[in-house]
Amino acid sequence: MTADRQVTFGTLHNTLRRRVPELAMDIDTWTRRMMRWHFEPETGSPFWVTRRPSLGFDPLKDIDGFAALELFGLFDKAELRAARARDLRPRGYQDRPFRVFETGGTTGAPCRIVNVTRLAYDVEIYRTVLEARGVTGGDVLAMTPSGPHAYGHFVEGLADSWNGAVYAIDFDPRWVKTALRSGGEAEAYTGHLVDQTLNLLSVERPALLFTTSRLLLELAMRLPRPLHTYGVRAVCTGGTSCTAAEAEFLRQEHLAGLQWIDTYGNTLVGHALQADAVPGEPDVPGGTGCSYHLPPPFAVMKVVDPSDPWRELPVGQRGRVRVTTLLEDLFLPNLLERDSAIRTGPHPWFPWDGVAAVQPFLEDSAGAVEGVY
């Protein structure tokens, strides 16, 4: 994974398609390819192959393009929670090493997925974006969930792509969620995470800091001096959402002299890439000054009417986020996310629709415990 030439935002989309050729594939062609992969007995996972007879349609014959995936209906996460991880691994990958990742358990018991190729895709895409921003290379401080969580493994893979060191902290996000669900507080554990990070910042001087928006706020409040004086050139965040007021506070008070690169997404849907505001265009109300774009054909994100999840809303309207993930490792059709967002149109960097002003979907957040992740 080496740079073949200097990447700029003007060449970003073409560079992504050159480095990850699947990104250049037509969404309908890719959909048909994924149906053959996931439902043919020779290549598909036991999870999907065993479900084929009971679907009421034949994915190999009736799914002629992306729009036809509505035949699957809404995906129920309970099926994923109950699945054995080995049943999720495609038989076409049975001779290749794989890893099991788990979600953070924000809305209930964690979901497990398998990774064979997805992490490599994520690393190549994100590295290309970092190159366009001029911040590739150097050592990395990972103030991120570890253990079974994909975020920490992704950061390690990214640093490996340029032979950088990763300084990771001990971080179990479920500890915080357990404390909050039992009526406790998160301050003590959050302080434990920040203390580890402050020590590493002072001694190791990493070039990149990866963390969550919530922890970035906590860290910023305890920093004795500006973050860029520790050698940090960019902060990369994901996971928890950040309000417009919090984002403005961070930019104005704590992130001067460095870049802040945010993503929207999670373990199941992947990384929706940040696109900066286009000069001259009005800001999205309640947004943080940027939009987020999930790269097709690996995943497609839609903003839908909460009362009718099959009706996509027009650009500029707020609705619930619905995502379909189409990877060799993972097929999840029509998953309703726990977030609402405003639909945005294509961006010069990422010529497909995106979302902005992401916030929890109120009707689905009563049992959610976001914590620090």
Short mmCIF file of N, CA and C in Angstrom, two decimals, residues 176-285:
data_model
loop_
_atom_site.label_atom_id
_atom_site.label_comp_id
_atom_site.label_asym_id
_atom_site.label_seq_id
_atom_site.Cartn_x
_atom_site.Cartn_y
_atom_site.Cartn_z
N VAL A 176 -17.93 1.22 30.49
CA VAL A 176 -18.67 2.47 30.69
C VAL A 176 -20.16 2.24 30.51
N LYS A 177 -20.53 1.50 29.48
CA LYS A 177 -21.95 1.23 29.25
C LYS A 177 -22.57 0.48 30.41
N THR A 178 -21.84 -0.48 30.96
CA THR A 178 -22.35 -1.23 32.11
C THR A 178 -22.56 -0.31 33.31
N ALA A 179 -21.61 0.58 33.53
CA ALA A 179 -21.74 1.52 34.64
C ALA A 179 -22.95 2.44 34.46
N LEU A 180 -23.14 2.93 33.25
CA LEU A 180 -24.25 3.84 33.00
C LEU A 180 -25.59 3.14 33.11
N ARG A 181 -25.67 1.90 32.62
CA ARG A 181 -26.94 1.17 32.69
C ARG A 181 -27.32 0.87 34.14
N SER A 182 -26.33 0.74 35.00
CA SER A 182 -26.63 0.44 36.40
C SER A 182 -26.80 1.70 37.25
N GLY A 183 -26.85 2.86 36.59
CA GLY A 183 -27.06 4.10 37.30
C GLY A 183 -25.79 4.79 37.76
N GLY A 184 -24.64 4.27 37.37
CA GLY A 184 -23.37 4.86 37.76
C GLY A 184 -22.95 5.98 36.83
N GLU A 185 -21.69 6.40 36.97
CA GLU A 185 -21.14 7.47 36.16
C GLU A 185 -19.92 6.98 35.40
N ALA A 186 -19.56 7.74 34.36
CA ALA A 186 -18.46 7.33 33.49
C ALA A 186 -17.17 8.08 33.79
N GLU A 187 -17.22 9.07 34.71
CA GLU A 187 -16.07 9.96 34.88
C GLU A 187 -14.80 9.23 35.28
N ALA A 188 -14.89 8.27 36.18
CA ALA A 188 -13.68 7.60 36.66
C ALA A 188 -13.00 6.84 35.52
N TYR A 189 -13.79 6.11 34.74
CA TYR A 189 -13.18 5.34 33.65
C TYR A 189 -12.67 6.27 32.55
N THR A 190 -13.44 7.32 32.25
CA THR A 190 -12.98 8.28 31.26
C THR A 190 -11.66 8.91 31.69
N GLY A 191 -11.55 9.23 32.97
CA GLY A 191 -10.30 9.77 33.48
C GLY A 191 -9.14 8.80 33.32
N HIS A 192 -9.42 7.51 33.51
CA HIS A 192 -8.41 6.48 33.32
C HIS A 192 -7.91 6.47 31.88
N LEU A 193 -8.81 6.62 30.91
CA LEU A 193 -8.43 6.65 29.50
C LEU A 193 -7.62 7.89 29.17
N VAL A 194 -8.06 9.03 29.70
CA VAL A 194 -7.35 10.29 29.43
C VAL A 194 -5.95 10.27 30.04
N ASP A 195 -5.82 9.73 31.25
CA ASP A 195 -4.50 9.67 31.89
C ASP A 195 -3.51 8.87 31.04
N GLN A 196 -3.94 7.74 30.51
CA GLN A 196 -3.06 6.95 29.65
C GLN A 196 -2.63 7.75 28.42
N THR A 197 -3.59 8.46 27.85
CA THR A 197 -3.33 9.22 26.63
C THR A 197 -2.38 10.38 26.88
N LEU A 198 -2.55 11.09 27.98
CA LEU A 198 -1.67 12.21 28.29
C LEU A 198 -0.23 11.76 28.44
N ASN A 199 -0.03 10.60 29.05
CA ASN A 199 1.32 10.08 29.20
C ASN A 199 1.96 9.79 27.86
N LEU A 200 1.22 9.15 26.98
CA LEU A 200 1.76 8.81 25.66
C LEU A 200 2.01 10.06 24.81
N LEU A 201 1.13 11.04 24.90
CA LEU A 201 1.33 12.28 24.15
C LEU A 201 2.64 12.95 24.56
N SER A 202 2.89 12.98 25.84
CA SER A 202 4.07 13.68 26.35
C SER A 202 5.37 12.97 25.97
N VAL A 203 5.35 11.64 25.97
CA VAL A 203 6.58 10.88 25.78
C VAL A 203 6.84 10.55 24.31
N GLU A 204 5.81 10.16 23.57
CA GLU A 204 6.01 9.58 22.24
C GLU A 204 5.81 10.56 21.09
N ARG A 205 5.10 11.68 21.30
CA ARG A 205 4.86 12.69 20.27
C ARG A 205 4.34 12.08 18.96
N PRO A 206 3.17 11.48 18.98
CA PRO A 206 2.60 10.88 17.76
C PRO A 206 2.14 11.95 16.77
N ALA A 207 2.14 11.58 15.51
CA ALA A 207 1.70 12.50 14.45
C ALA A 207 0.18 12.50 14.30
N LEU A 208 -0.45 11.35 14.58
CA LEU A 208 -1.90 11.22 14.42
C LEU A 208 -2.52 10.71 15.71
N LEU A 209 -3.66 11.26 16.06
CA LEU A 209 -4.43 10.78 17.20
C LEU A 209 -5.77 10.28 16.70
N PHE A 210 -6.07 9.01 16.97
CA PHE A 210 -7.38 8.43 16.65
C PHE A 210 -8.17 8.26 17.94
N THR A 211 -9.42 8.71 17.93
CA THR A 211 -10.26 8.56 19.12
C THR A 211 -11.71 8.76 18.73
N THR A 212 -12.60 8.91 19.74
CA THR A 212 -14.00 9.23 19.50
C THR A 212 -14.23 10.69 19.82
N SER A 213 -15.30 11.26 19.27
CA SER A 213 -15.60 12.66 19.52
C SER A 213 -15.80 12.93 21.00
N ARG A 214 -16.47 11.99 21.69
CA ARG A 214 -16.73 12.18 23.12
C ARG A 214 -15.42 12.21 23.91
N LEU A 215 -14.51 11.33 23.61
CA LEU A 215 -13.23 11.32 24.32
C LEU A 215 -12.35 12.50 23.93
N LEU A 216 -12.47 12.96 22.70
CA LEU A 216 -11.71 14.14 22.30
C LEU A 216 -12.12 15.34 23.14
N LEU A 217 -13.40 15.47 23.41
CA LEU A 217 -13.88 16.55 24.28
C LEU A 217 -13.29 16.43 25.68
N GLU A 218 -13.30 15.21 26.22
CA GLU A 218 -12.75 15.00 27.56
C GLU A 218 -11.24 15.29 27.59
N LEU A 219 -10.54 14.83 26.58
CA LEU A 219 -9.09 15.04 26.52
C LEU A 219 -8.78 16.53 26.40
N ALA A 220 -9.50 17.23 25.55
CA ALA A 220 -9.24 18.65 25.33
C ALA A 220 -9.37 19.45 26.62
N MET A 221 -10.33 19.09 27.45
CA MET A 221 -10.56 19.83 28.70
C MET A 221 -9.42 19.65 29.69
N ARG A 222 -8.63 18.57 29.53
CA ARG A 222 -7.56 18.29 30.50
C ARG A 222 -6.17 18.54 29.95
N LEU A 223 -6.07 18.94 28.70
CA LEU A 223 -4.75 19.20 28.13
C LEU A 223 -4.14 20.46 28.75
N PRO A 224 -2.91 20.38 29.23
CA PRO A 224 -2.28 21.57 29.80
C PRO A 224 -1.83 22.58 28.75
N ARG A 225 -1.71 22.13 27.50
CA ARG A 225 -1.32 23.04 26.43
C ARG A 225 -1.94 22.55 25.12
N PRO A 226 -1.92 23.35 24.05
CA PRO A 226 -2.58 22.96 22.80
C PRO A 226 -2.06 21.62 22.26
N LEU A 227 -2.95 20.90 21.64
CA LEU A 227 -2.64 19.54 21.17
C LEU A 227 -1.52 19.53 20.15
N HIS A 228 -1.45 20.55 19.30
CA HIS A 228 -0.42 20.54 18.25
C HIS A 228 0.99 20.66 18.81
N THR A 229 1.12 21.15 20.06
CA THR A 229 2.45 21.28 20.65
C THR A 229 3.04 19.93 21.05
N TYR A 230 2.23 18.88 21.03
CA TYR A 230 2.71 17.53 21.31
C TYR A 230 3.20 16.84 20.04
N GLY A 231 3.16 17.53 18.91
CA GLY A 231 3.58 16.94 17.65
C GLY A 231 2.44 16.39 16.81
N VAL A 232 1.22 16.46 17.30
CA VAL A 232 0.06 15.93 16.57
C VAL A 232 -0.26 16.83 15.38
N ARG A 233 -0.39 16.22 14.21
CA ARG A 233 -0.73 16.97 13.00
C ARG A 233 -2.20 16.84 12.64
N ALA A 234 -2.83 15.74 13.05
CA ALA A 234 -4.24 15.54 12.73
C ALA A 234 -4.90 14.67 13.78
N VAL A 235 -6.15 14.97 14.07
CA VAL A 235 -6.98 14.15 14.94
C VAL A 235 -8.05 13.50 14.08
N CYS A 236 -8.18 12.18 14.19
CA CYS A 236 -9.15 11.42 13.41
C CYS A 236 -10.16 10.81 14.38
N THR A 237 -11.43 11.14 14.20
CA THR A 237 -12.45 10.68 15.13
C THR A 237 -13.50 9.84 14.41
N GLY A 238 -14.17 9.01 15.21
CA GLY A 238 -15.29 8.20 14.72
C GLY A 238 -16.09 7.76 15.92
N GLY A 239 -17.19 7.10 15.67
CA GLY A 239 -18.00 6.59 16.78
C GLY A 239 -19.07 7.58 17.20
N THR A 240 -18.99 8.09 18.41
CA THR A 240 -20.04 8.94 18.97
C THR A 240 -20.22 10.21 18.16
N SER A 241 -21.44 10.73 18.17
CA SER A 241 -21.74 11.95 17.44
C SER A 241 -21.29 13.17 18.24
N CYS A 242 -21.19 14.29 17.55
CA CYS A 242 -20.74 15.55 18.15
C CYS A 242 -21.71 16.63 17.71
N THR A 243 -22.19 17.44 18.64
CA THR A 243 -23.12 18.51 18.28
C THR A 243 -22.39 19.65 17.58
N ALA A 244 -23.15 20.51 16.92
CA ALA A 244 -22.55 21.66 16.24
C ALA A 244 -21.82 22.56 17.23
N ALA A 245 -22.41 22.76 18.41
CA ALA A 245 -21.78 23.61 19.42
C ALA A 245 -20.48 22.99 19.93
N GLU A 246 -20.48 21.68 20.16
CA GLU A 246 -19.27 21.00 20.62
C GLU A 246 -18.17 21.06 19.56
N ALA A 247 -18.55 20.87 18.30
CA ALA A 247 -17.57 20.92 17.22
C ALA A 247 -16.95 22.31 17.11
N GLU A 248 -17.76 23.34 17.23
CA GLU A 248 -17.23 24.70 17.16
C GLU A 248 -16.30 24.99 18.34
N PHE A 249 -16.68 24.51 19.52
CA PHE A 249 -15.83 24.69 20.70
C PHE A 249 -14.47 24.03 20.51
N LEU A 250 -14.47 22.81 20.00
CA LEU A 250 -13.20 22.11 19.80
C LEU A 250 -12.33 22.84 18.78
N ARG A 251 -12.93 23.25 17.68
CA ARG A 251 -12.13 23.92 16.64
C ARG A 251 -11.55 25.24 17.14
N GLN A 252 -12.34 26.00 17.83
CA GLN A 252 -11.92 27.33 18.25
C GLN A 252 -10.94 27.30 19.42
N GLU A 253 -11.16 26.37 20.35
CA GLU A 253 -10.42 26.42 21.61
C GLU A 253 -9.27 25.42 21.72
N HIS A 254 -9.35 24.31 20.98
CA HIS A 254 -8.39 23.24 21.26
C HIS A 254 -7.71 22.63 20.04
N LEU A 255 -8.24 22.82 18.85
CA LEU A 255 -7.69 22.12 17.69
C LEU A 255 -7.01 23.05 16.70
N ALA A 256 -6.65 24.23 17.13
CA ALA A 256 -5.91 25.14 16.25
C ALA A 256 -4.56 24.53 15.89
N GLY A 257 -4.17 24.71 14.63
CA GLY A 257 -2.86 24.24 14.20
C GLY A 257 -2.81 22.80 13.75
N LEU A 258 -3.97 22.14 13.70
CA LEU A 258 -3.99 20.76 13.20
C LEU A 258 -5.31 20.49 12.47
N GLN A 259 -5.36 19.39 11.77
CA GLN A 259 -6.57 19.01 11.05
C GLN A 259 -7.43 18.08 11.92
N TRP A 260 -8.73 18.23 11.78
CA TRP A 260 -9.68 17.34 12.44
C TRP A 260 -10.44 16.60 11.34
N ILE A 261 -10.25 15.29 11.30
CA ILE A 261 -10.86 14.45 10.27
C ILE A 261 -11.84 13.50 10.95
N ASP A 262 -13.10 13.66 10.67
CA ASP A 262 -14.14 12.88 11.33
C ASP A 262 -14.72 11.86 10.35
N THR A 263 -15.29 10.80 10.87
CA THR A 263 -16.05 9.85 10.06
C THR A 263 -17.36 9.55 10.77
N TYR A 264 -18.34 9.10 9.99
CA TYR A 264 -19.60 8.63 10.55
C TYR A 264 -19.76 7.18 10.15
N GLY A 265 -20.13 6.34 11.09
CA GLY A 265 -20.33 4.93 10.76
C GLY A 265 -20.16 4.06 11.99
N ASN A 266 -20.06 2.78 11.74
CA ASN A 266 -19.88 1.82 12.83
C ASN A 266 -19.36 0.51 12.25
N THR A 267 -19.27 -0.50 13.09
CA THR A 267 -18.68 -1.78 12.68
C THR A 267 -19.46 -2.42 11.55
N LEU A 268 -20.77 -2.25 11.53
CA LEU A 268 -21.60 -2.94 10.54
C LEU A 268 -21.62 -2.24 9.19
N VAL A 269 -21.54 -0.92 9.17
CA VAL A 269 -21.70 -0.20 7.90
C VAL A 269 -20.40 0.35 7.35
N GLY A 270 -19.36 0.45 8.18
CA GLY A 270 -18.08 0.96 7.68
C GLY A 270 -17.91 2.45 7.93
N HIS A 271 -16.99 3.06 7.16
CA HIS A 271 -16.60 4.46 7.36
C HIS A 271 -17.24 5.34 6.30
N ALA A 272 -18.12 6.26 6.73
CA ALA A 272 -18.59 7.32 5.84
C ALA A 272 -17.59 8.46 5.93
N LEU A 273 -17.00 8.82 4.80
CA LEU A 273 -15.86 9.73 4.76
C LEU A 273 -16.30 11.18 4.87
N GLN A 274 -15.53 11.96 5.59
CA GLN A 274 -15.84 13.37 5.77
C GLN A 274 -15.51 14.17 4.53
N ALA A 275 -16.45 15.01 4.11
CA ALA A 275 -16.23 15.98 3.05
C ALA A 275 -16.41 17.37 3.63
N ASP A 276 -15.42 18.23 3.45
CA ASP A 276 -15.49 19.57 4.00
C ASP A 276 -16.53 20.41 3.28
N ALA A 277 -16.97 21.47 3.93
CA ALA A 277 -17.97 22.35 3.34
C ALA A 277 -17.46 22.94 2.03
N VAL A 278 -18.36 23.07 1.07
CA VAL A 278 -18.02 23.67 -0.22
C VAL A 278 -18.15 25.18 -0.09
N PRO A 279 -17.10 25.94 -0.39
CA PRO A 279 -17.18 27.40 -0.27
C PRO A 279 -18.35 27.97 -1.06
N GLY A 280 -19.08 28.87 -0.42
CA GLY A 280 -20.20 29.52 -1.09
C GLY A 280 -21.53 28.83 -0.90
N GLU A 281 -21.52 27.56 -0.44
CA GLU A 281 -22.77 26.85 -0.21
C GLU A 281 -23.18 26.99 1.25
N PRO A 282 -24.48 27.12 1.53
CA PRO A 282 -24.94 27.31 2.91
C PRO A 282 -24.68 26.08 3.76
N ASP A 283 -24.43 26.32 5.05
CA ASP A 283 -24.23 25.22 5.97
C ASP A 283 -25.54 24.48 6.22
N VAL A 284 -25.43 23.18 6.49
CA VAL A 284 -26.61 22.39 6.86
C VAL A 284 -27.02 22.78 8.28
N PRO A 285 -28.28 23.14 8.51
CA PRO A 285 -28.71 23.52 9.86
C PRO A 285 -28.41 22.43 10.89
#
